mmCIF file of C-alpha atoms in Angstrom:
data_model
loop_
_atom_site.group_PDB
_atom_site.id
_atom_site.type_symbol
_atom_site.label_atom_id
_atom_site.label_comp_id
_atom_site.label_asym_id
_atom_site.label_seq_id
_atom_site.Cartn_x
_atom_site.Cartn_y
_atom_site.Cartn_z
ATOM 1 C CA UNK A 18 93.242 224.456 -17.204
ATOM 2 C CA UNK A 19 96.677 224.435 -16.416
ATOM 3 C CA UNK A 20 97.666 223.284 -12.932
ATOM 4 C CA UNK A 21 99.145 226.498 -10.884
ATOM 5 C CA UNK A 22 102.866 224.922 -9.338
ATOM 6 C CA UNK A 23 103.751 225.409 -6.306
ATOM 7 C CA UNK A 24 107.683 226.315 -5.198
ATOM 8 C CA UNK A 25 107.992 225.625 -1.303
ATOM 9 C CA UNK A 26 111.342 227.035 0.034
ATOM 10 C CA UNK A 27 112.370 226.401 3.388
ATOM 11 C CA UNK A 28 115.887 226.527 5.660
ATOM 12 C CA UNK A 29 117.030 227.952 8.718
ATOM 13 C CA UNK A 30 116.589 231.228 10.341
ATOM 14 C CA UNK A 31 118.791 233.780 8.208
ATOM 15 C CA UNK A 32 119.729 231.565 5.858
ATOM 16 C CA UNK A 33 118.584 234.665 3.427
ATOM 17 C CA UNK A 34 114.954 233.035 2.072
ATOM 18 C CA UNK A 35 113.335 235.707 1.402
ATOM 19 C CA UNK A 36 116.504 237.877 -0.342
ATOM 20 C CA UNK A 37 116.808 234.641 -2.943
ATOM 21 C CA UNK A 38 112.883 235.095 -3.859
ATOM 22 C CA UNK A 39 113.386 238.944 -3.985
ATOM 23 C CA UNK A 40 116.232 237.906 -6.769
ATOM 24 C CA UNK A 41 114.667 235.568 -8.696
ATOM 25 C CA UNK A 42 111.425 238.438 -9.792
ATOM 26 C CA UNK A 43 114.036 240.718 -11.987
ATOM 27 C CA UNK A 44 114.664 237.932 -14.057
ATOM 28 C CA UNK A 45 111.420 236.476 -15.013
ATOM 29 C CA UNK A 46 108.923 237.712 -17.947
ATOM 30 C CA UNK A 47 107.433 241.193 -17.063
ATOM 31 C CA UNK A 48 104.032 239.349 -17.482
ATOM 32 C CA UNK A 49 104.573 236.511 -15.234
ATOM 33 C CA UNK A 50 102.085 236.814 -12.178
ATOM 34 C CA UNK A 51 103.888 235.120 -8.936
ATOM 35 C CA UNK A 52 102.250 235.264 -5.240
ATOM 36 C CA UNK A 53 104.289 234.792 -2.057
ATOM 37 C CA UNK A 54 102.647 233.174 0.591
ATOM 38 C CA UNK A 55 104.581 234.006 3.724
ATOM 39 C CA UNK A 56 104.600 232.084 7.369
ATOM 40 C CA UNK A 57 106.442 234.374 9.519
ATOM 41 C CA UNK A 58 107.680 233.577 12.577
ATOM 42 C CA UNK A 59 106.832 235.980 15.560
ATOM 43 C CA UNK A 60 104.153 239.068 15.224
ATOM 44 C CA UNK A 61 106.432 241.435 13.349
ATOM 45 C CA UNK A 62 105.949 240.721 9.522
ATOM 46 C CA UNK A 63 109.438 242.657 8.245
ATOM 47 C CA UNK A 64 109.582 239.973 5.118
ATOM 48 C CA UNK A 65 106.701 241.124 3.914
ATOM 49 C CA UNK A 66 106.407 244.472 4.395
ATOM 50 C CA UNK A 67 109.885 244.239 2.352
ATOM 51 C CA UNK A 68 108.221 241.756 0.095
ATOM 52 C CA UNK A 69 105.251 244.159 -0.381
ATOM 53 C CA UNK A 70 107.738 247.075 -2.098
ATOM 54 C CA UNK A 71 108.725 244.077 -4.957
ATOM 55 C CA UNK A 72 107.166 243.322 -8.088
ATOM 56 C CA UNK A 73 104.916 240.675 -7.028
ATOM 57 C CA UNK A 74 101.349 240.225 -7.648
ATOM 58 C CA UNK A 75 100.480 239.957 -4.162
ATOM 59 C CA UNK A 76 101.691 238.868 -0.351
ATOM 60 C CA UNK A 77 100.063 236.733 1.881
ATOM 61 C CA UNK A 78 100.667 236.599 5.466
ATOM 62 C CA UNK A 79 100.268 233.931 7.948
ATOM 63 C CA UNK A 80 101.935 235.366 10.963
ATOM 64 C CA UNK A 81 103.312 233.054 14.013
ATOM 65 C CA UNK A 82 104.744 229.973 14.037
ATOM 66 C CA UNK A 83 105.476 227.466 12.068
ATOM 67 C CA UNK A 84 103.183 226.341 9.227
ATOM 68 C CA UNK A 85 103.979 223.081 8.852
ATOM 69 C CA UNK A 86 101.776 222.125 12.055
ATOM 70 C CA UNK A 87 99.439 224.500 13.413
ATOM 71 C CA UNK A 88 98.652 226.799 10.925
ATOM 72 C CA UNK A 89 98.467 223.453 7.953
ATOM 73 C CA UNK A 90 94.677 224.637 7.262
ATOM 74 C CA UNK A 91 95.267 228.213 7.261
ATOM 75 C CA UNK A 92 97.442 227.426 4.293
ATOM 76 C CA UNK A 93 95.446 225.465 2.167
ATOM 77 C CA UNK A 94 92.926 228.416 2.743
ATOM 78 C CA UNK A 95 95.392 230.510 1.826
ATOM 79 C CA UNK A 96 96.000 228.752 -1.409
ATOM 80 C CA UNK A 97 92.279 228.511 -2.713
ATOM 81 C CA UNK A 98 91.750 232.571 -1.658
ATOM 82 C CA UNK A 99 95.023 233.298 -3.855
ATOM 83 C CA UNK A 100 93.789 231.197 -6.743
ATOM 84 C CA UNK A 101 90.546 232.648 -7.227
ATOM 85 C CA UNK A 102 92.078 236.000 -6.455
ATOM 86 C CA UNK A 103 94.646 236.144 -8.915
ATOM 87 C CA UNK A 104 94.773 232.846 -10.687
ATOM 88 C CA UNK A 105 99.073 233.158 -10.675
ATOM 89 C CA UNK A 106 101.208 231.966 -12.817
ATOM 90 C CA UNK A 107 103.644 230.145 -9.881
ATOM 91 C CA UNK A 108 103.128 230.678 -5.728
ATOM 92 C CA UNK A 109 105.907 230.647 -3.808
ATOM 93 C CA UNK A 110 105.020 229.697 -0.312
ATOM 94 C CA UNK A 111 108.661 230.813 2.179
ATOM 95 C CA UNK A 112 108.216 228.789 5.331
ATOM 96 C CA UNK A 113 109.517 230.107 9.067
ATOM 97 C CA UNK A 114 112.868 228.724 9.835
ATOM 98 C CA UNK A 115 112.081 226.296 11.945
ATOM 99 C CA UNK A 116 109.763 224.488 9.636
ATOM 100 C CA UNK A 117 110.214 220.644 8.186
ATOM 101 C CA UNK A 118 107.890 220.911 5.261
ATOM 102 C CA UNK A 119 106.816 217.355 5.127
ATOM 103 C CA UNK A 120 102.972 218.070 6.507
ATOM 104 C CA UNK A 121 103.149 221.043 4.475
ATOM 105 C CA UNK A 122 103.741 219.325 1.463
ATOM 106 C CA UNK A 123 101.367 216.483 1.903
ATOM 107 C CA UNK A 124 98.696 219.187 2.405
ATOM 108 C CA UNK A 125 99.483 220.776 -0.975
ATOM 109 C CA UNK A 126 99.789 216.853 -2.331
ATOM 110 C CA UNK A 127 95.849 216.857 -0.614
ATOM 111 C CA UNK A 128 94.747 219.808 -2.336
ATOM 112 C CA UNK A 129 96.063 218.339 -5.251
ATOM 113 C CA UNK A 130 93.838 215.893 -4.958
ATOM 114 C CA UNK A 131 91.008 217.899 -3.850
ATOM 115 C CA UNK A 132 91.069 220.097 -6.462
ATOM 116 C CA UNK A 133 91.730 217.723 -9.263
ATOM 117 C CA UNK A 134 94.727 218.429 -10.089
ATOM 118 C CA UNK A 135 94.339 222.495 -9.878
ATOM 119 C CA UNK A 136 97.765 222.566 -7.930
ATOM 120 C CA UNK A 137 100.963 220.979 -7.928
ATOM 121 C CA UNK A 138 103.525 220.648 -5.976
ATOM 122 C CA UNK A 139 106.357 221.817 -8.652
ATOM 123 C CA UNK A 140 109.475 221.551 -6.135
ATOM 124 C CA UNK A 141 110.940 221.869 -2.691
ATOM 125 C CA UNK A 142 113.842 224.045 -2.424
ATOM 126 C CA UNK A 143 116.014 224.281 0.812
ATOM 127 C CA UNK A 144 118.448 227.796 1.471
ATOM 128 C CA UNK A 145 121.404 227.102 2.959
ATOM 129 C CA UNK A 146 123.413 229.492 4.834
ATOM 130 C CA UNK A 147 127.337 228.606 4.505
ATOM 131 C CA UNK A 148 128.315 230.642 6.595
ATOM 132 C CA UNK A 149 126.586 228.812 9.629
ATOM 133 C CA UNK A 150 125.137 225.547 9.000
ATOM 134 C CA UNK A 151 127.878 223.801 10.615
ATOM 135 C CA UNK A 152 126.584 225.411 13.512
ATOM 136 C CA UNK A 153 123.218 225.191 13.873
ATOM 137 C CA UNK A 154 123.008 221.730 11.746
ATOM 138 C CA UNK A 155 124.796 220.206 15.544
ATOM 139 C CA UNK A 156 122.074 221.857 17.527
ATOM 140 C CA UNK A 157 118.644 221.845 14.901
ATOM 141 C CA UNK A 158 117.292 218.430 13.976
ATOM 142 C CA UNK A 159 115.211 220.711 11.786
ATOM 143 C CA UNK A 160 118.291 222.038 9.619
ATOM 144 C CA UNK A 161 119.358 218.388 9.260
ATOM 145 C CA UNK A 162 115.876 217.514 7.698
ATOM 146 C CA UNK A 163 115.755 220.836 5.462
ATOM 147 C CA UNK A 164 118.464 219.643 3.745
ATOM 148 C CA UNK A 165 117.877 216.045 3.997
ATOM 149 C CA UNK A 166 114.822 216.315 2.011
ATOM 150 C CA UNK A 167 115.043 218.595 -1.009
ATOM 151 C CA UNK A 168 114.496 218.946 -4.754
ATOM 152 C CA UNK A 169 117.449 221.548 -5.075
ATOM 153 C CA UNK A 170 120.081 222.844 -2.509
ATOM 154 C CA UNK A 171 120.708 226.191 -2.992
ATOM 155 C CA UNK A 172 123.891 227.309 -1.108
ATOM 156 C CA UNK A 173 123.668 230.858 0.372
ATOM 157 C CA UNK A 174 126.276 233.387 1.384
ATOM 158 C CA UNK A 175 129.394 231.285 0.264
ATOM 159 C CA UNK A 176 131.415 234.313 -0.465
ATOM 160 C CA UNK A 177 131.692 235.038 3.456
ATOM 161 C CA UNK A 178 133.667 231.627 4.083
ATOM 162 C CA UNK A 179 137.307 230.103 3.204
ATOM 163 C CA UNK A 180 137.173 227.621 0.247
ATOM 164 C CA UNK A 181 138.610 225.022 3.312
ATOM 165 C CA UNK A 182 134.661 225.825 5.249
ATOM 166 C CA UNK A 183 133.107 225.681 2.254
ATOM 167 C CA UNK A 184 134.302 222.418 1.218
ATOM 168 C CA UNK A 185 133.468 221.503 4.631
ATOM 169 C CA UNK A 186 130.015 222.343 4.644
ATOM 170 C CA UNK A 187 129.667 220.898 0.950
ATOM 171 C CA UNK A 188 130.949 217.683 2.823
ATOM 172 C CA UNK A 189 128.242 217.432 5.378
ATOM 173 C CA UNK A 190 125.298 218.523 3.227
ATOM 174 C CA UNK A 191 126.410 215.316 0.751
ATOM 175 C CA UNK A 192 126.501 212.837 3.871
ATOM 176 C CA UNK A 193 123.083 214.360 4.605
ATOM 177 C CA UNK A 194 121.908 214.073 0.781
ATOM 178 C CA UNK A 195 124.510 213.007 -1.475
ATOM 179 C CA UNK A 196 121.581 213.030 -4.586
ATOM 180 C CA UNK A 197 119.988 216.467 -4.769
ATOM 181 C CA UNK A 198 121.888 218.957 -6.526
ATOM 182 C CA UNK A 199 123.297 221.508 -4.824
ATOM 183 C CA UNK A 200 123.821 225.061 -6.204
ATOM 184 C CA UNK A 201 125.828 228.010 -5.126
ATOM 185 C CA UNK A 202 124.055 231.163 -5.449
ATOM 186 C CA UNK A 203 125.865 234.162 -7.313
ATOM 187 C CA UNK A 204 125.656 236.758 -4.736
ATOM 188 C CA UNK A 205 123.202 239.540 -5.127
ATOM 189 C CA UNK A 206 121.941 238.090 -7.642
ATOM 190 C CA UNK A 207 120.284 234.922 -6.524
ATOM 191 C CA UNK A 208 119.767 231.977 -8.632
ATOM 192 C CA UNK A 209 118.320 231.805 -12.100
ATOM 193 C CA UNK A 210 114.410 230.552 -11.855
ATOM 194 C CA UNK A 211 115.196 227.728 -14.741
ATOM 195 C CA UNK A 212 117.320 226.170 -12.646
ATOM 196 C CA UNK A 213 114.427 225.654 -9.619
ATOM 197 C CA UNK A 214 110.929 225.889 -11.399
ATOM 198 C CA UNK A 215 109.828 222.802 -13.716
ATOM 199 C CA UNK A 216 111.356 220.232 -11.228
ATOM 200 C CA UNK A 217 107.807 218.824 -10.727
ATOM 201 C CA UNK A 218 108.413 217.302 -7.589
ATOM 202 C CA UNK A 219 107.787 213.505 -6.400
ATOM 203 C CA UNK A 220 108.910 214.172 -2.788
ATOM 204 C CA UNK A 221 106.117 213.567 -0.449
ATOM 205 C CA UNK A 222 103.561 212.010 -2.085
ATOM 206 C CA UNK A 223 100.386 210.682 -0.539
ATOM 207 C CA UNK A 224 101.337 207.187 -0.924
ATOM 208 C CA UNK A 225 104.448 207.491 1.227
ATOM 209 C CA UNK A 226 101.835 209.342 3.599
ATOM 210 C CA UNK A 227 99.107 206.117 3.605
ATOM 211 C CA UNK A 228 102.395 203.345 3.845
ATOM 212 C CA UNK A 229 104.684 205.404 6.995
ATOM 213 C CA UNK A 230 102.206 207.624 9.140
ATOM 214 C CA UNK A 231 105.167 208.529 11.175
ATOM 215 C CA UNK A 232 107.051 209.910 8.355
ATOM 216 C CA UNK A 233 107.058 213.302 9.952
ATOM 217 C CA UNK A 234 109.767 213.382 12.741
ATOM 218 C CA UNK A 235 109.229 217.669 13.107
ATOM 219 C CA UNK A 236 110.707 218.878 16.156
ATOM 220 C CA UNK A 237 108.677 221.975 17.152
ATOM 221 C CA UNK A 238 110.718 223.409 20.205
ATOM 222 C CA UNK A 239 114.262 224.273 19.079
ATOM 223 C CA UNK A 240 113.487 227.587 18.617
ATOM 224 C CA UNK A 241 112.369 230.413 21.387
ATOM 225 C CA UNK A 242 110.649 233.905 20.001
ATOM 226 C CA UNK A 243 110.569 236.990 22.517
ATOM 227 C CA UNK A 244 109.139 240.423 20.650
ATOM 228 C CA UNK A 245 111.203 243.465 22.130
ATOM 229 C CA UNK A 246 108.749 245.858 22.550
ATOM 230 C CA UNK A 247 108.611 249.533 23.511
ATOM 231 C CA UNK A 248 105.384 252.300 23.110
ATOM 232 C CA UNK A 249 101.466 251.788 22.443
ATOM 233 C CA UNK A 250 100.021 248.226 22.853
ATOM 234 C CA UNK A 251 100.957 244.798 21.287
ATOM 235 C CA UNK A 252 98.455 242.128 19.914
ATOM 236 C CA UNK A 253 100.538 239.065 20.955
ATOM 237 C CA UNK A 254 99.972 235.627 19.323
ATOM 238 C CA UNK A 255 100.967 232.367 20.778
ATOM 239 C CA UNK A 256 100.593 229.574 17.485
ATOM 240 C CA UNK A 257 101.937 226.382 19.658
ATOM 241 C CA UNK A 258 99.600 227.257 22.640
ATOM 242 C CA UNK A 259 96.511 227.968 20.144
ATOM 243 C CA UNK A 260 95.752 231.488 22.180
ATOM 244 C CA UNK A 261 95.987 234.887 22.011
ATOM 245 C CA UNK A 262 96.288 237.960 24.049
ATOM 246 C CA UNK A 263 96.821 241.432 24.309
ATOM 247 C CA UNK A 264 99.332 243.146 26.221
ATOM 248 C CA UNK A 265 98.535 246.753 26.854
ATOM 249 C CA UNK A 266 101.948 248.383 28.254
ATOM 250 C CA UNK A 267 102.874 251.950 29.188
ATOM 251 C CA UNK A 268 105.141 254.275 26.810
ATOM 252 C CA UNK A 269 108.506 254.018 28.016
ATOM 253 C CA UNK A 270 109.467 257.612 28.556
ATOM 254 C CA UNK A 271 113.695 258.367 27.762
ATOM 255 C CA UNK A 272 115.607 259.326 25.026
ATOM 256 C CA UNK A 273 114.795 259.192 21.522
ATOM 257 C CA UNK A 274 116.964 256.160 19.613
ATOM 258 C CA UNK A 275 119.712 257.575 17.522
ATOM 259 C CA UNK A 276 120.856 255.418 14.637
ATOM 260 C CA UNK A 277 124.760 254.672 16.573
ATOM 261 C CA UNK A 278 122.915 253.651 19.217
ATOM 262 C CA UNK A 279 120.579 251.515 17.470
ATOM 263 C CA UNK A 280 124.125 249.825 15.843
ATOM 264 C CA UNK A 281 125.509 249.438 19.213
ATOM 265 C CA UNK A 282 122.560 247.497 20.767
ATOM 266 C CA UNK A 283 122.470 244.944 17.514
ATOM 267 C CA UNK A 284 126.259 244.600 18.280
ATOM 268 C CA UNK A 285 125.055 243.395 21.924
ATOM 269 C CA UNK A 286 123.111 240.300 20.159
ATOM 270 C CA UNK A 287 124.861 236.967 20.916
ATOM 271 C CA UNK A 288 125.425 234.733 17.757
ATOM 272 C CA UNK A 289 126.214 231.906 19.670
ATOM 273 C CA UNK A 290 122.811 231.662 21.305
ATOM 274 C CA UNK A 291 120.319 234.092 18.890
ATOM 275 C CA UNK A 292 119.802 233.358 15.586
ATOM 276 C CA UNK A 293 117.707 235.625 13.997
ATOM 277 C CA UNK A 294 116.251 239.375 14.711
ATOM 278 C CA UNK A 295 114.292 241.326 12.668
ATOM 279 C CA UNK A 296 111.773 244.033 13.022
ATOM 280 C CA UNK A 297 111.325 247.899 12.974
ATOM 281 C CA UNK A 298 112.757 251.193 15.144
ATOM 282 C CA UNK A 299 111.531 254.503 14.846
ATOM 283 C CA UNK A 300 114.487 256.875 15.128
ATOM 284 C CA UNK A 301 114.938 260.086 16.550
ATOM 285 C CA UNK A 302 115.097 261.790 12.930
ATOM 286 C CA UNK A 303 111.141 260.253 12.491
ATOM 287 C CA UNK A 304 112.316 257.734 9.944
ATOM 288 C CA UNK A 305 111.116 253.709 10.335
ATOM 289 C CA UNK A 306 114.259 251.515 9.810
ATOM 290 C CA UNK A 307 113.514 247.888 8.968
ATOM 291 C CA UNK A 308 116.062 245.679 11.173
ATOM 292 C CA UNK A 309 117.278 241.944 9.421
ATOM 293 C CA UNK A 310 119.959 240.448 11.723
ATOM 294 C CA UNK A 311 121.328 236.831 11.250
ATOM 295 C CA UNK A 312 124.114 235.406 13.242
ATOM 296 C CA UNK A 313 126.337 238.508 13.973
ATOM 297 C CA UNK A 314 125.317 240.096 10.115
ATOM 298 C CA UNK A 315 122.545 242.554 9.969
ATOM 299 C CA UNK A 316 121.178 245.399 7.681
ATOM 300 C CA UNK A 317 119.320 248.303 8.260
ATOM 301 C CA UNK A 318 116.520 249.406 5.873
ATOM 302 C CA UNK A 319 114.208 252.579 5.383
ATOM 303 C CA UNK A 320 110.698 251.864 5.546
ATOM 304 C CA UNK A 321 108.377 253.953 4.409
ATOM 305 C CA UNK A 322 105.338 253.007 5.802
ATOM 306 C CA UNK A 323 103.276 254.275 8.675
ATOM 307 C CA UNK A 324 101.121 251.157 9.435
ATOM 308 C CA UNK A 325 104.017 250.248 12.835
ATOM 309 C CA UNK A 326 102.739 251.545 16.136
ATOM 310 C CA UNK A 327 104.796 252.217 18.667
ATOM 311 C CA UNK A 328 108.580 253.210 18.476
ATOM 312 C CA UNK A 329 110.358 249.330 18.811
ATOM 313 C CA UNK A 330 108.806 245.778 17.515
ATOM 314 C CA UNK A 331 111.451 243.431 17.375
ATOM 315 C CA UNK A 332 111.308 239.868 16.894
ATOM 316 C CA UNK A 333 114.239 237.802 18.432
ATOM 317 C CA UNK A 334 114.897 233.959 17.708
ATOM 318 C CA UNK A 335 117.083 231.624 19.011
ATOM 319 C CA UNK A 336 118.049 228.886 20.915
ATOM 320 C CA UNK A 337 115.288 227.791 23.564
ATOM 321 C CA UNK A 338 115.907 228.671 27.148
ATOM 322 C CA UNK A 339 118.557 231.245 26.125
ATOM 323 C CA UNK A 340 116.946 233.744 24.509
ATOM 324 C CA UNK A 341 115.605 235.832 27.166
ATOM 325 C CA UNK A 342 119.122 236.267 28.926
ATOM 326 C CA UNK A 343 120.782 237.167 26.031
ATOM 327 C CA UNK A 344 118.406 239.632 24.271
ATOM 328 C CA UNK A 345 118.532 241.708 27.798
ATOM 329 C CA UNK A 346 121.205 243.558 26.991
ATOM 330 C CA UNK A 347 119.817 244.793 23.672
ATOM 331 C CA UNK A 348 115.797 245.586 24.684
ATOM 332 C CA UNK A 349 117.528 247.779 27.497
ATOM 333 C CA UNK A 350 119.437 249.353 25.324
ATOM 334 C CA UNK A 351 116.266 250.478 23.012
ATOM 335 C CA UNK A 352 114.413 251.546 26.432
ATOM 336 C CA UNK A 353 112.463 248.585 25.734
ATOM 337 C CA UNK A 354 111.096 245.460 27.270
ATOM 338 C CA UNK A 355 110.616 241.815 26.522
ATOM 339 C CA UNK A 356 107.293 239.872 26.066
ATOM 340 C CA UNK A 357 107.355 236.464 25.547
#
């Protein structure tokens, strides 16, 4: 039987992931079967409820933190459940932001093995946001490694910068890894799937593993998550401290969010310190609005759905130690509070 391949994508927070795999369905055969396998990053799962209104064959969630180290066996689970599910053609797997996927990929490399040869590992493909990476790559070892090692560099909202910062930024991701290929993607419409599926991969295989067991320099604590929070009760996961808890808070009892208002608070967000937001508000009109922010950019997006208690579940990500003090202005502005 024909292995099933594997496409891992990874990059930094808002570097537009999951947008690119949205773009790449429309293009491929109408009988093609592809499952995402998500790692989100905080308790809201916006990616995939957005995910779950595309055509694919099915979503799977692992919520909170980063799957490249706690949640590595939850994965491979993840994998055998979707293979004797749906037996896909391709599965995407769209790691959190802050992921290096080396342990991930050895993993898949081990259920490779395991599974004699029932997987593969077709290619590891890293997003990169022009806009920002000159940023963030100065502050995130993780960024650095993204890039550094990569089947294909796809190059991400390039028609927001001069051809001067894009040069710039093509600069520093060839110092980082002057032999991948590097591809701009056109806009809306993403990137076309010849171009990244078939690369079989021979990144991270389990011979490197056996010959440099420290071959995995990850840096887990770059990025802080607070959920802003307002109405019912939250189920609130901590992956890096292996617990979870409940917090059980009162309805905050004011005004009902009007959409200008909700525009104001996101205009509150700092993008030198906060990375990423994304979540859901409940208007005053009734309507659930799907919020994707990224470094000053954000877009608002009717949801449908009426699985979101509460009126506010935000997810905010940035830089550790500064996240708190720079979301306040925003969660007060939605009536709502912050739980770490």
């Amino acid at each position: 039987m024909t292995p099933i391949p594997i496409t891992v994508f990874t990059g930094f927070l808002g570097a537009g992931k999951t947008s690119l795999i949205l773009s790449l369905l429309p293009r491929l055969p109408k009988d093609y079967k592809v499952v995402l396998l998500k790692n989100e990053f905080g308790d809201v799962e916006v990616d995939s409820k957005l995910a779950q209104q595309s055509s694919l064959a099915a979503v799977s969630e692992i919520l909170n933190g980063c799957m490249c180290c706690v949640l590595v066996g939850q994965m491979q689970n993840a994998l055998l459940e979707i293979r004797d599910k749906y037996r896909p053609d391709r599965i995407l797997i769209e790691c959190s932001g802050s992921a290096f996927p080396a342990t991930l990929a050895f993993q898949i490399r081990q259920l490779e093995r395991d599974t004699a040869g029932d997987f593969s590992l077709d290619g590891i493909v890293t997003v990169i946001d022009a806009e920002n990476f000159v940023g963030y790559e100065d502050t995130s070892p993780t960024a650095k490694m993204q890039a550094s090692y990569s089947d294909i560099i796809l190059v991400n909202k390039w028609e927001h910068v001069s051809e001067r910062a894009l040069d710039i930024v093509m600069d520093h991701l060839h110092t980082l890894n002057d032999l991948t290929p590097k591809i701009k993607c056109q806009r809306k419409t993403g990137v076309d799937p010849e171009l990244i599926f078939g690369l079989q991969s021979k990144l991270f295989m389990l011979s490197d593993l056996e010959t440099n067991q420290s071959s995995d320099p990850v840096v887990h604590d770059e990025v802080e998550t607070i959920t802003v929070f307002r109405g019912g009760s939250l189920q609130h996961n901590s992956a890096h401290n292996h617990h979870e808890h409940e917090e059980q808070l009162l309805d905050v009892v004011d005004s009902p969010i009007e959409k200008d208002k909700l525009m104001e608070a996101l205009h509150t967000l700092s993008r030198d310190c906060i990375w990423r937001a994304k979540g859901f508000v409940k208007l005053s009109d009734g309507t659930w609005w799907i919020i994707n922010w990224a470094f000053g950019r954000y877009e608002l997006t009717e949801y449908g759905g009426l699985d979101i208690p509460g009126l506010v579940r935000i997810t905010v990500m940035g830089s550790r130690g500064e996240v708190r003090r720079s979301t306040a202005k925003f969660a007060e502005a939605l009536g709502s509070i912050m739980v770490a």
